[in-house]
Tab-separated table of C-alpha atoms in Angstrom:
chain	number	residue	atom	x	y	z
A	187	UNK	CA	29.992	52.669	-3.122
A	188	UNK	CA	31.617	55.358	-0.947
A	189	UNK	CA	28.090	56.286	0.292
A	190	UNK	CA	27.806	52.729	1.553
A	191	UNK	CA	31.100	52.722	3.494
A	192	UNK	CA	29.510	53.252	6.899
A	193	UNK	CA	27.405	50.174	6.443
A	194	UNK	CA	30.430	48.317	5.097
A	195	UNK	CA	32.356	49.078	8.192
A	196	UNK	CA	29.486	47.871	10.339
A	197	UNK	CA	29.334	44.645	8.310
A	198	UNK	CA	33.047	44.048	8.853
A	199	UNK	CA	32.499	44.434	12.579
A	200	UNK	CA	29.646	41.983	12.548
A	201	UNK	CA	31.778	39.245	11.017
A	202	UNK	CA	34.646	40.160	13.496
A	203	UNK	CA	36.958	41.846	10.923
A	204	UNK	CA	38.682	45.219	10.764
A	205	UNK	CA	38.057	47.667	7.950
A	206	UNK	CA	35.064	47.462	5.739
A	207	UNK	CA	33.219	44.616	3.986
A	208	UNK	CA	31.032	45.730	1.050
A	209	UNK	CA	27.760	43.791	0.516
A	210	UNK	CA	27.287	40.984	-1.944
A	211	UNK	CA	23.581	41.892	-2.345
A	212	UNK	CA	22.059	45.106	-1.132
A	213	UNK	CA	19.374	47.738	-1.413
A	214	UNK	CA	20.501	50.328	1.134
A	215	UNK	CA	24.113	49.421	1.765
A	216	UNK	CA	23.362	46.700	4.236
A	217	UNK	CA	24.026	42.988	3.338
A	218	UNK	CA	20.793	41.516	2.049
A	219	UNK	CA	21.985	38.023	1.100
A	220	UNK	CA	19.891	35.304	2.698
A	221	UNK	CA	22.637	32.676	2.552
A	222	UNK	CA	25.953	33.713	4.013
A	223	UNK	CA	27.989	30.911	2.380
A	224	UNK	CA	27.232	32.074	-1.188
A	225	UNK	CA	26.703	35.646	-0.261
A	226	UNK	CA	28.627	37.425	2.583
A	227	UNK	CA	31.594	34.986	2.250
A	228	UNK	CA	32.265	36.485	-1.187
A	229	UNK	CA	34.867	38.760	0.281
A	230	UNK	CA	36.267	39.265	-3.197
A	231	UNK	CA	33.548	41.946	-3.692
A	232	UNK	CA	35.947	44.338	-1.795
A	233	UNK	CA	38.692	43.725	-4.236
A	234	UNK	CA	36.371	43.891	-7.284
A	235	UNK	CA	35.272	47.366	-6.272
A	236	UNK	CA	38.840	48.538	-5.859
A	237	UNK	CA	39.761	46.968	-9.213
A	238	UNK	CA	36.983	48.948	-10.902
A	239	UNK	CA	38.200	52.134	-9.121
A	240	UNK	CA	41.756	51.602	-10.444
A	241	UNK	CA	40.474	50.987	-14.028
A	242	UNK	CA	38.337	54.132	-13.856
A	243	UNK	CA	41.198	56.294	-12.537
A	244	UNK	CA	43.665	54.977	-15.126
A	245	UNK	CA	41.310	55.693	-18.095
A	246	UNK	CA	39.888	58.995	-17.000
A	247	UNK	CA	42.846	60.298	-14.916
A	248	UNK	CA	40.294	61.427	-12.312
A	249	UNK	CA	42.713	61.671	-9.458
A	250	UNK	CA	40.241	63.662	-7.295
A	251	UNK	CA	38.045	60.556	-6.848
A	252	UNK	CA	41.114	58.365	-6.034
A	253	UNK	CA	42.558	60.792	-3.461
A	254	UNK	CA	39.351	61.606	-1.708
A	255	UNK	CA	36.636	58.820	-1.636
A	256	UNK	CA	38.908	56.213	-3.258
A	257	UNK	CA	41.742	56.477	-0.677
A	258	UNK	CA	39.330	56.044	2.164
A	259	UNK	CA	37.797	52.939	0.658
A	260	UNK	CA	41.242	51.549	-0.156
A	261	UNK	CA	42.365	51.962	3.510
A	262	UNK	CA	39.313	50.117	4.825
A	263	UNK	CA	39.344	47.301	2.279
A	264	UNK	CA	43.075	46.740	2.732
A	265	UNK	CA	42.583	46.559	6.515
A	266	UNK	CA	39.995	43.808	6.037
A	267	UNK	CA	42.322	41.718	3.791
A	268	UNK	CA	45.303	42.080	6.184
A	269	UNK	CA	43.113	41.127	9.070
A	270	UNK	CA	41.311	38.248	7.312
A	271	UNK	CA	44.549	36.529	6.078
A	272	UNK	CA	47.455	34.957	7.985
A	273	UNK	CA	51.000	33.705	7.344
A	274	UNK	CA	50.891	29.975	7.124
A	275	UNK	CA	53.906	27.900	8.137
A	276	UNK	CA	52.500	25.000	6.103
A	277	UNK	CA	52.652	27.210	3.014
A	278	UNK	CA	56.191	28.315	3.543
A	279	UNK	CA	55.211	31.487	5.381
A	280	UNK	CA	52.967	32.707	2.533
A	281	UNK	CA	50.015	34.836	3.248
A	282	UNK	CA	46.791	32.747	3.023
A	283	UNK	CA	43.053	33.640	3.053
A	284	UNK	CA	40.735	31.069	4.451
A	285	UNK	CA	36.997	30.613	4.702
A	286	UNK	CA	35.857	32.578	1.645
A	287	UNK	CA	33.679	32.024	-1.378
A	288	UNK	CA	34.986	33.027	-4.874
A	289	UNK	CA	32.817	34.015	-7.795
A	290	UNK	CA	31.788	30.450	-8.271
A	291	UNK	CA	28.894	29.881	-5.906
A	292	UNK	CA	28.962	26.067	-6.261
A	293	UNK	CA	32.160	25.999	-4.077
A	294	UNK	CA	31.602	27.884	-0.906
A	295	UNK	CA	33.658	28.806	2.217
A	296	UNK	CA	36.968	27.461	0.867
A	297	UNK	CA	40.589	28.153	1.648
A	298	UNK	CA	42.864	30.074	-0.790
A	299	UNK	CA	40.479	30.673	-3.583
A	300	UNK	CA	42.850	31.620	-6.449
A	301	UNK	CA	40.618	34.414	-7.767
A	302	UNK	CA	40.200	35.947	-4.291
A	303	UNK	CA	43.915	35.769	-3.408
A	304	UNK	CA	44.980	37.387	-6.745
A	305	UNK	CA	42.364	40.154	-6.481
A	306	UNK	CA	43.152	40.757	-2.797
A	307	UNK	CA	46.804	41.125	-3.686
A	308	UNK	CA	45.979	43.788	-6.197
A	309	UNK	CA	43.777	45.566	-3.637
A	310	UNK	CA	46.556	45.576	-1.097
A	311	UNK	CA	49.197	46.776	-3.560
A	312	UNK	CA	46.952	49.569	-4.764
A	313	UNK	CA	46.142	50.654	-1.279
A	314	UNK	CA	49.806	50.841	-0.232
A	315	UNK	CA	50.734	52.646	-3.431
A	316	UNK	CA	47.984	55.256	-3.021
A	317	UNK	CA	48.607	56.207	0.606
A	318	UNK	CA	52.368	56.469	-0.010
A	319	UNK	CA	51.728	58.760	-2.929
A	320	UNK	CA	49.448	60.950	-0.827
A	321	UNK	CA	52.016	61.058	2.011
A	322	UNK	CA	54.819	62.056	-0.310
A	323	UNK	CA	53.054	64.468	-2.684
A	324	UNK	CA	49.815	65.704	-1.153
A	325	UNK	CA	50.269	66.324	2.603
A	326	UNK	CA	46.889	68.109	3.074
A	327	UNK	CA	44.929	65.269	1.466
A	328	UNK	CA	47.019	62.736	3.452
A	329	UNK	CA	46.189	64.610	6.711
A	330	UNK	CA	42.459	64.435	5.796
A	331	UNK	CA	42.751	60.736	5.175
A	332	UNK	CA	44.380	60.156	8.560
A	333	UNK	CA	41.617	62.187	10.201
A	334	UNK	CA	38.894	60.132	8.561
A	335	UNK	CA	40.435	56.729	9.106
A	336	UNK	CA	43.111	57.024	11.887
A	337	UNK	CA	45.438	55.455	9.318
A	338	UNK	CA	49.142	54.869	10.308
A	339	UNK	CA	51.871	54.492	7.715
A	340	UNK	CA	52.974	51.170	9.362
A	341	UNK	CA	49.704	49.682	7.961
A	342	UNK	CA	50.900	50.280	4.370
A	343	UNK	CA	54.036	48.279	5.138
A	344	UNK	CA	51.938	45.422	6.470
A	345	UNK	CA	49.657	45.548	3.286
A	346	UNK	CA	52.758	45.476	1.062
A	347	UNK	CA	54.245	42.527	2.925
A	348	UNK	CA	50.949	40.624	2.715
A	349	UNK	CA	50.580	41.246	-1.019
A	350	UNK	CA	54.200	40.404	-1.766
A	351	UNK	CA	53.776	37.076	0.007
A	352	UNK	CA	50.342	36.184	-1.122
A	353	UNK	CA	49.861	32.477	-1.688
A	354	UNK	CA	48.645	31.692	-5.226
A	355	UNK	CA	47.610	28.039	-5.597
A	356	UNK	CA	49.392	26.150	-8.365
A	357	UNK	CA	49.477	22.449	-9.076
A	358	UNK	CA	52.746	21.353	-10.477
A	359	UNK	CA	51.499	17.974	-11.791
A	360	UNK	CA	48.626	19.302	-13.885
A	361	UNK	CA	50.094	22.773	-14.531
A	362	UNK	CA	46.933	24.501	-13.519
A	363	UNK	CA	45.899	26.875	-10.724
A	364	UNK	CA	43.484	24.966	-8.483
A	365	UNK	CA	40.296	26.980	-7.827
A	366	UNK	CA	40.987	26.511	-4.112
A	367	UNK	CA	43.011	24.200	-1.796
A	368	UNK	CA	40.513	21.342	-1.843
A	369	UNK	CA	39.031	21.573	-5.310
A	370	UNK	CA	41.201	19.007	-7.024
A	371	UNK	CA	40.536	16.520	-4.195
A	372	UNK	CA	36.804	16.413	-4.953
A	373	UNK	CA	35.044	13.968	-7.235
A	374	UNK	CA	34.611	15.152	-10.814
A	375	UNK	CA	30.898	15.497	-11.707
A	376	UNK	CA	30.434	14.302	-15.282
A	377	UNK	CA	27.946	16.932	-16.532
A	378	UNK	CA	27.259	15.057	-19.793
A	379	UNK	CA	25.393	12.411	-17.819
A	380	UNK	CA	22.969	14.923	-16.211
A	381	UNK	CA	19.738	15.528	-18.185
A	382	UNK	CA	19.080	19.123	-19.172
A	383	UNK	CA	15.944	19.069	-17.048
A	384	UNK	CA	18.211	18.975	-14.015
A	385	UNK	CA	19.824	22.310	-14.771
A	386	UNK	CA	20.448	24.658	-13.036
A	387	UNK	CA	21.884	22.264	-10.470
A	388	UNK	CA	21.037	24.511	-7.534
A	389	UNK	CA	17.354	24.022	-8.169
A	390	UNK	CA	17.541	20.312	-8.374
A	391	UNK	CA	20.339	19.162	-5.992
A	392	UNK	CA	21.005	19.971	-2.375
A	393	UNK	CA	23.903	22.267	-1.883
A	394	UNK	CA	25.870	19.622	0.013
A	395	UNK	CA	25.797	17.307	-2.995
A	396	UNK	CA	27.123	20.169	-5.218
A	397	UNK	CA	29.904	21.110	-2.746
A	398	UNK	CA	31.278	17.552	-2.807
A	399	UNK	CA	32.031	17.699	-6.475
A	400	UNK	CA	34.305	19.410	-8.989
A	401	UNK	CA	31.520	21.429	-10.649
A	402	UNK	CA	31.457	25.115	-11.355
A	403	UNK	CA	28.497	27.508	-11.679
A	404	UNK	CA	30.403	30.363	-13.318
A	405	UNK	CA	33.928	31.428	-14.373
A	406	UNK	CA	36.248	31.714	-11.427
A	407	UNK	CA	39.879	31.025	-12.278
A	408	UNK	CA	38.895	31.842	-15.860
A	409	UNK	CA	37.574	35.212	-14.713
A	410	UNK	CA	40.905	35.909	-12.928
A	411	UNK	CA	42.659	35.140	-16.213
A	412	UNK	CA	40.660	37.842	-17.941
A	413	UNK	CA	40.846	40.541	-15.276
A	414	UNK	CA	44.436	39.950	-14.380
A	415	UNK	CA	45.726	38.409	-17.644
A	416	UNK	CA	49.257	39.802	-17.093
A	417	UNK	CA	49.655	37.355	-14.203
A	418	UNK	CA	49.307	34.260	-16.431
A	419	UNK	CA	51.330	32.942	-19.352
A	420	UNK	CA	49.602	31.746	-22.521
A	421	UNK	CA	50.285	28.152	-21.504
A	422	UNK	CA	48.744	28.715	-18.091
A	423	UNK	CA	45.615	30.276	-19.660
A	424	UNK	CA	45.224	27.370	-22.024
A	425	UNK	CA	45.748	24.708	-19.372
A	426	UNK	CA	43.375	26.370	-16.956
A	427	UNK	CA	40.684	26.932	-19.564
A	428	UNK	CA	40.902	23.458	-20.948
A	429	UNK	CA	40.537	22.001	-17.370
A	430	UNK	CA	37.740	24.146	-16.034
A	431	UNK	CA	35.640	24.478	-19.180
A	432	UNK	CA	34.134	20.970	-19.026
A	433	UNK	CA	33.330	21.401	-15.377
A	434	UNK	CA	31.350	24.648	-15.845
A	435	UNK	CA	27.580	24.335	-15.978
A	436	UNK	CA	26.548	27.666	-17.441
A	437	UNK	CA	23.982	27.961	-14.621
A	438	UNK	CA	24.991	31.643	-14.316
A	439	UNK	CA	24.302	34.194	-17.059
A	440	UNK	CA	27.511	36.041	-15.926
A	441	UNK	CA	29.794	33.234	-17.125
A	442	UNK	CA	29.418	32.717	-20.842
A	443	UNK	CA	30.749	36.170	-21.796
A	444	UNK	CA	33.963	35.661	-19.764
A	445	UNK	CA	34.446	32.148	-21.132
A	446	UNK	CA	34.068	33.520	-24.662
A	447	UNK	CA	36.754	36.205	-24.167
A	448	UNK	CA	39.284	33.810	-22.669
A	449	UNK	CA	38.548	31.127	-25.273
A	450	UNK	CA	39.171	33.728	-28.044
A	451	UNK	CA	42.471	34.754	-26.417
A	452	UNK	CA	43.841	31.193	-26.434
A	453	UNK	CA	42.679	30.562	-29.979
A	454	UNK	CA	39.618	28.362	-29.242
A	455	UNK	CA	37.344	30.117	-31.784
A	456	UNK	CA	34.748	27.479	-31.754
A	457	UNK	CA	34.087	27.802	-27.952
A	458	UNK	CA	34.399	31.634	-28.189
A	459	UNK	CA	31.579	31.766	-30.767
A	460	UNK	CA	29.449	29.297	-28.823
A	461	UNK	CA	29.683	31.178	-25.654
A	462	UNK	CA	29.247	34.561	-27.424
A	463	UNK	CA	25.952	33.392	-28.908
A	464	UNK	CA	24.878	32.080	-25.476
A	465	UNK	CA	25.495	35.463	-23.960
A	466	UNK	CA	23.802	37.374	-26.711
A	467	UNK	CA	20.747	35.186	-26.791
A	468	UNK	CA	20.259	35.012	-23.017
A	469	UNK	CA	17.320	37.374	-23.245
A	470	UNK	CA	16.622	37.429	-26.926
A	471	UNK	CA	15.954	33.658	-26.940
A	472	UNK	CA	15.035	33.487	-23.216
A	473	UNK	CA	17.775	30.849	-22.670
A	474	UNK	CA	17.094	30.791	-18.947
A	475	UNK	CA	13.323	30.725	-19.255
A	476	UNK	CA	13.021	33.638	-16.870
A	477	UNK	CA	12.885	36.812	-19.019
A	478	UNK	CA	9.402	37.394	-17.556
A	479	UNK	CA	11.199	38.307	-14.331
A	480	UNK	CA	13.446	40.876	-15.980
A	481	UNK	CA	16.434	41.257	-18.277
A	482	UNK	CA	19.960	39.966	-17.532
A	483	UNK	CA	21.684	43.293	-17.554
A	484	UNK	CA	25.095	41.887	-16.654
A	485	UNK	CA	24.851	39.478	-19.595
A	486	UNK	CA	23.998	42.439	-21.843
A	487	UNK	CA	27.098	44.188	-20.656
A	488	UNK	CA	29.007	40.915	-21.102
A	489	UNK	CA	27.944	40.709	-24.743
A	490	UNK	CA	29.549	44.114	-25.348
A	491	UNK	CA	32.617	42.841	-23.641
A	492	UNK	CA	32.655	39.799	-25.889
A	493	UNK	CA	32.845	42.102	-28.906
A	494	UNK	CA	35.418	44.557	-27.466
A	495	UNK	CA	37.628	42.448	-25.156
A	496	UNK	CA	37.027	39.251	-27.104
A	497	UNK	CA	36.913	39.684	-30.866
A	498	UNK	CA	38.716	43.013	-30.953
A	499	UNK	CA	41.179	41.802	-28.328
A	500	UNK	CA	41.218	45.045	-26.243
A	501	UNK	CA	43.123	45.151	-22.962
A	502	UNK	CA	43.758	48.144	-20.737
A	503	UNK	CA	46.401	47.032	-18.310
A	504	UNK	CA	48.055	49.919	-16.454
A	505	UNK	CA	45.972	52.421	-18.318
A	506	UNK	CA	47.603	51.515	-21.732
A	507	UNK	CA	45.159	50.447	-24.380
A	508	UNK	CA	46.064	47.496	-26.610
A	509	UNK	CA	44.289	45.576	-29.342
A	510	UNK	CA	44.977	42.122	-30.649
A	511	UNK	CA	42.085	41.402	-32.995
A	512	UNK	CA	40.778	37.843	-33.572
A	513	UNK	CA	37.606	38.293	-35.603
A	514	UNK	CA	35.928	35.009	-36.444
A	515	UNK	CA	35.413	34.473	-40.159
A	516	UNK	CA	31.633	34.433	-39.548
A	517	UNK	CA	31.806	38.105	-38.624
A	518	UNK	CA	32.541	40.526	-41.457
A	519	UNK	CA	32.441	43.815	-39.556
A	520	UNK	CA	32.633	45.131	-36.010
A	521	UNK	CA	32.449	48.781	-34.977
A	522	UNK	CA	32.452	50.356	-31.551
A	523	UNK	CA	33.469	53.567	-29.839
A	524	UNK	CA	35.259	54.246	-26.518
A	525	UNK	CA	35.409	57.310	-24.402
A	526	UNK	CA	38.920	57.681	-23.059
A	527	UNK	CA	39.250	60.695	-20.839
A	528	UNK	CA	38.268	63.645	-23.096
A	529	UNK	CA	38.930	61.758	-26.251
A	530	UNK	CA	36.721	59.394	-28.295
A	531	UNK	CA	38.279	56.398	-30.111
A	532	UNK	CA	36.307	54.637	-32.824
A	533	UNK	CA	37.426	51.165	-33.859
A	534	UNK	CA	36.305	49.418	-37.008
A	535	UNK	CA	37.240	45.813	-37.706
A	536	UNK	CA	36.857	43.818	-40.875
A	537	UNK	CA	38.532	40.568	-42.019
A	538	UNK	CA	41.113	42.658	-44.037
A	539	UNK	CA	41.871	45.695	-41.822
A	540	UNK	CA	41.293	47.637	-38.655
A	541	UNK	CA	40.716	51.405	-38.610
A	542	UNK	CA	41.296	53.560	-35.591
A	543	UNK	CA	39.795	57.049	-35.567
A	544	UNK	CA	40.615	59.415	-32.695
A	545	UNK	CA	38.405	62.424	-32.047
A	546	UNK	CA	39.396	65.127	-29.676
A	547	UNK	CA	42.282	67.556	-29.072
A	548	UNK	CA	45.070	65.282	-27.921
A	549	UNK	CA	47.174	62.584	-29.521
A	550	UNK	CA	47.061	59.040	-28.154
A	551	UNK	CA	49.402	56.028	-28.189
A	552	UNK	CA	47.867	52.598	-28.293
A	553	UNK	CA	49.396	49.218	-28.985
A	554	UNK	CA	48.192	47.179	-32.007
A	555	UNK	CA	49.333	43.558	-32.263
A	556	UNK	CA	52.031	44.317	-29.636
A	557	UNK	CA	53.421	47.353	-31.575
A	558	UNK	CA	53.051	50.995	-30.584
A	559	UNK	CA	50.709	52.999	-32.809
A	560	UNK	CA	50.535	56.761	-32.647
A	561	UNK	CA	47.077	58.201	-33.253
A	562	UNK	CA	46.616	61.888	-34.196
A	563	UNK	CA	43.561	63.927	-33.263
A	564	UNK	CA	40.666	63.887	-35.701
A	565	UNK	CA	42.426	61.482	-38.013
A	566	UNK	CA	42.206	57.864	-39.071
A	567	UNK	CA	44.896	55.171	-39.120
A	568	UNK	CA	44.371	51.828	-40.873
A	569	UNK	CA	46.354	48.642	-40.336
A	570	UNK	CA	46.060	45.506	-42.433
A	571	UNK	CA	44.816	42.242	-40.974
A	572	UNK	CA	45.047	38.683	-42.192
A	573	UNK	CA	41.698	36.883	-41.880
A	574	UNK	CA	40.630	39.074	-39.019
A	575	UNK	CA	43.885	38.603	-37.054
A	576	UNK	CA	47.142	40.364	-36.695
A	577	UNK	CA	49.105	40.183	-39.937
A	578	UNK	CA	52.353	38.287	-39.657
């Protein structure tokens, strides 16, 4: 991604923004999307990349990547967000982001996409935190960053202010987070009345027809609830999932895995299993009828995520690993390994117990069912479960 930063800077200039705008689709770093509304307008790509950077740094402790290439990308992506948004008097002075497309490509060029605003806020906070850390503790690296980007510390204050005042859509009456400002005002499209031969919708209906309805191609708010789960209460997650699930078509292979993970988290085991099978069989059963064109690599990765983030309940917020298992009764055993820095953690789940085995030289603290668990190097620790879930 850092090697593509020059082209990302050029793309931002082409759409009259400061900073850098990473491509939605690319071969050589330049935007290759043929349809700007569902491509370039997905500004959230910037925040997604910086989210991945943060996760990588937290788990590997690779600060060299953060302070060199990472810091430069953070400066340029934060500049874009601060330039793209504005403080709206109609929203009580909150920082709003208009004219963007979220992960759901059936609702394009919208105002205040919940996912985008949440992820942009994380991007801005991360950028401000990183440059201040460099300034305070690594003056030589900070000087290099200033030389590369002409950064001024006043920019970090502007990023912090924008993030602290970010507008996050919420509907008091329904208790959900609207996908965007206008989403709840559109007509609900009853997907049960559409014959299967008409899916995917984008191949059978004009985009303008799709854009007039409450209909979703892939997880959007639901994706935000997975990536930024700490920002939502259990009640919010359940209300949002219950509202958006019937509106989601499954026209994207990227969606089922995320829906499965969140369904599992809120206790909707039936939906979690259904979506898990869908993700797993995408290529094995040629669900989309297009395996002849190549495998769905993201869906393959999503299937792994269903097992680890879904059924094993792993989360890694702030670099701290936690597990809240919820293994369906139809699964008798689940085993996987994780590389965490220089250590290797193997997790084995059954209906009766979970065993954590740490390999390496250093001890590690994780959280199991919301309780701290100290793991010693080259040793196992077993905790009892009740029907694949945390024992009461």
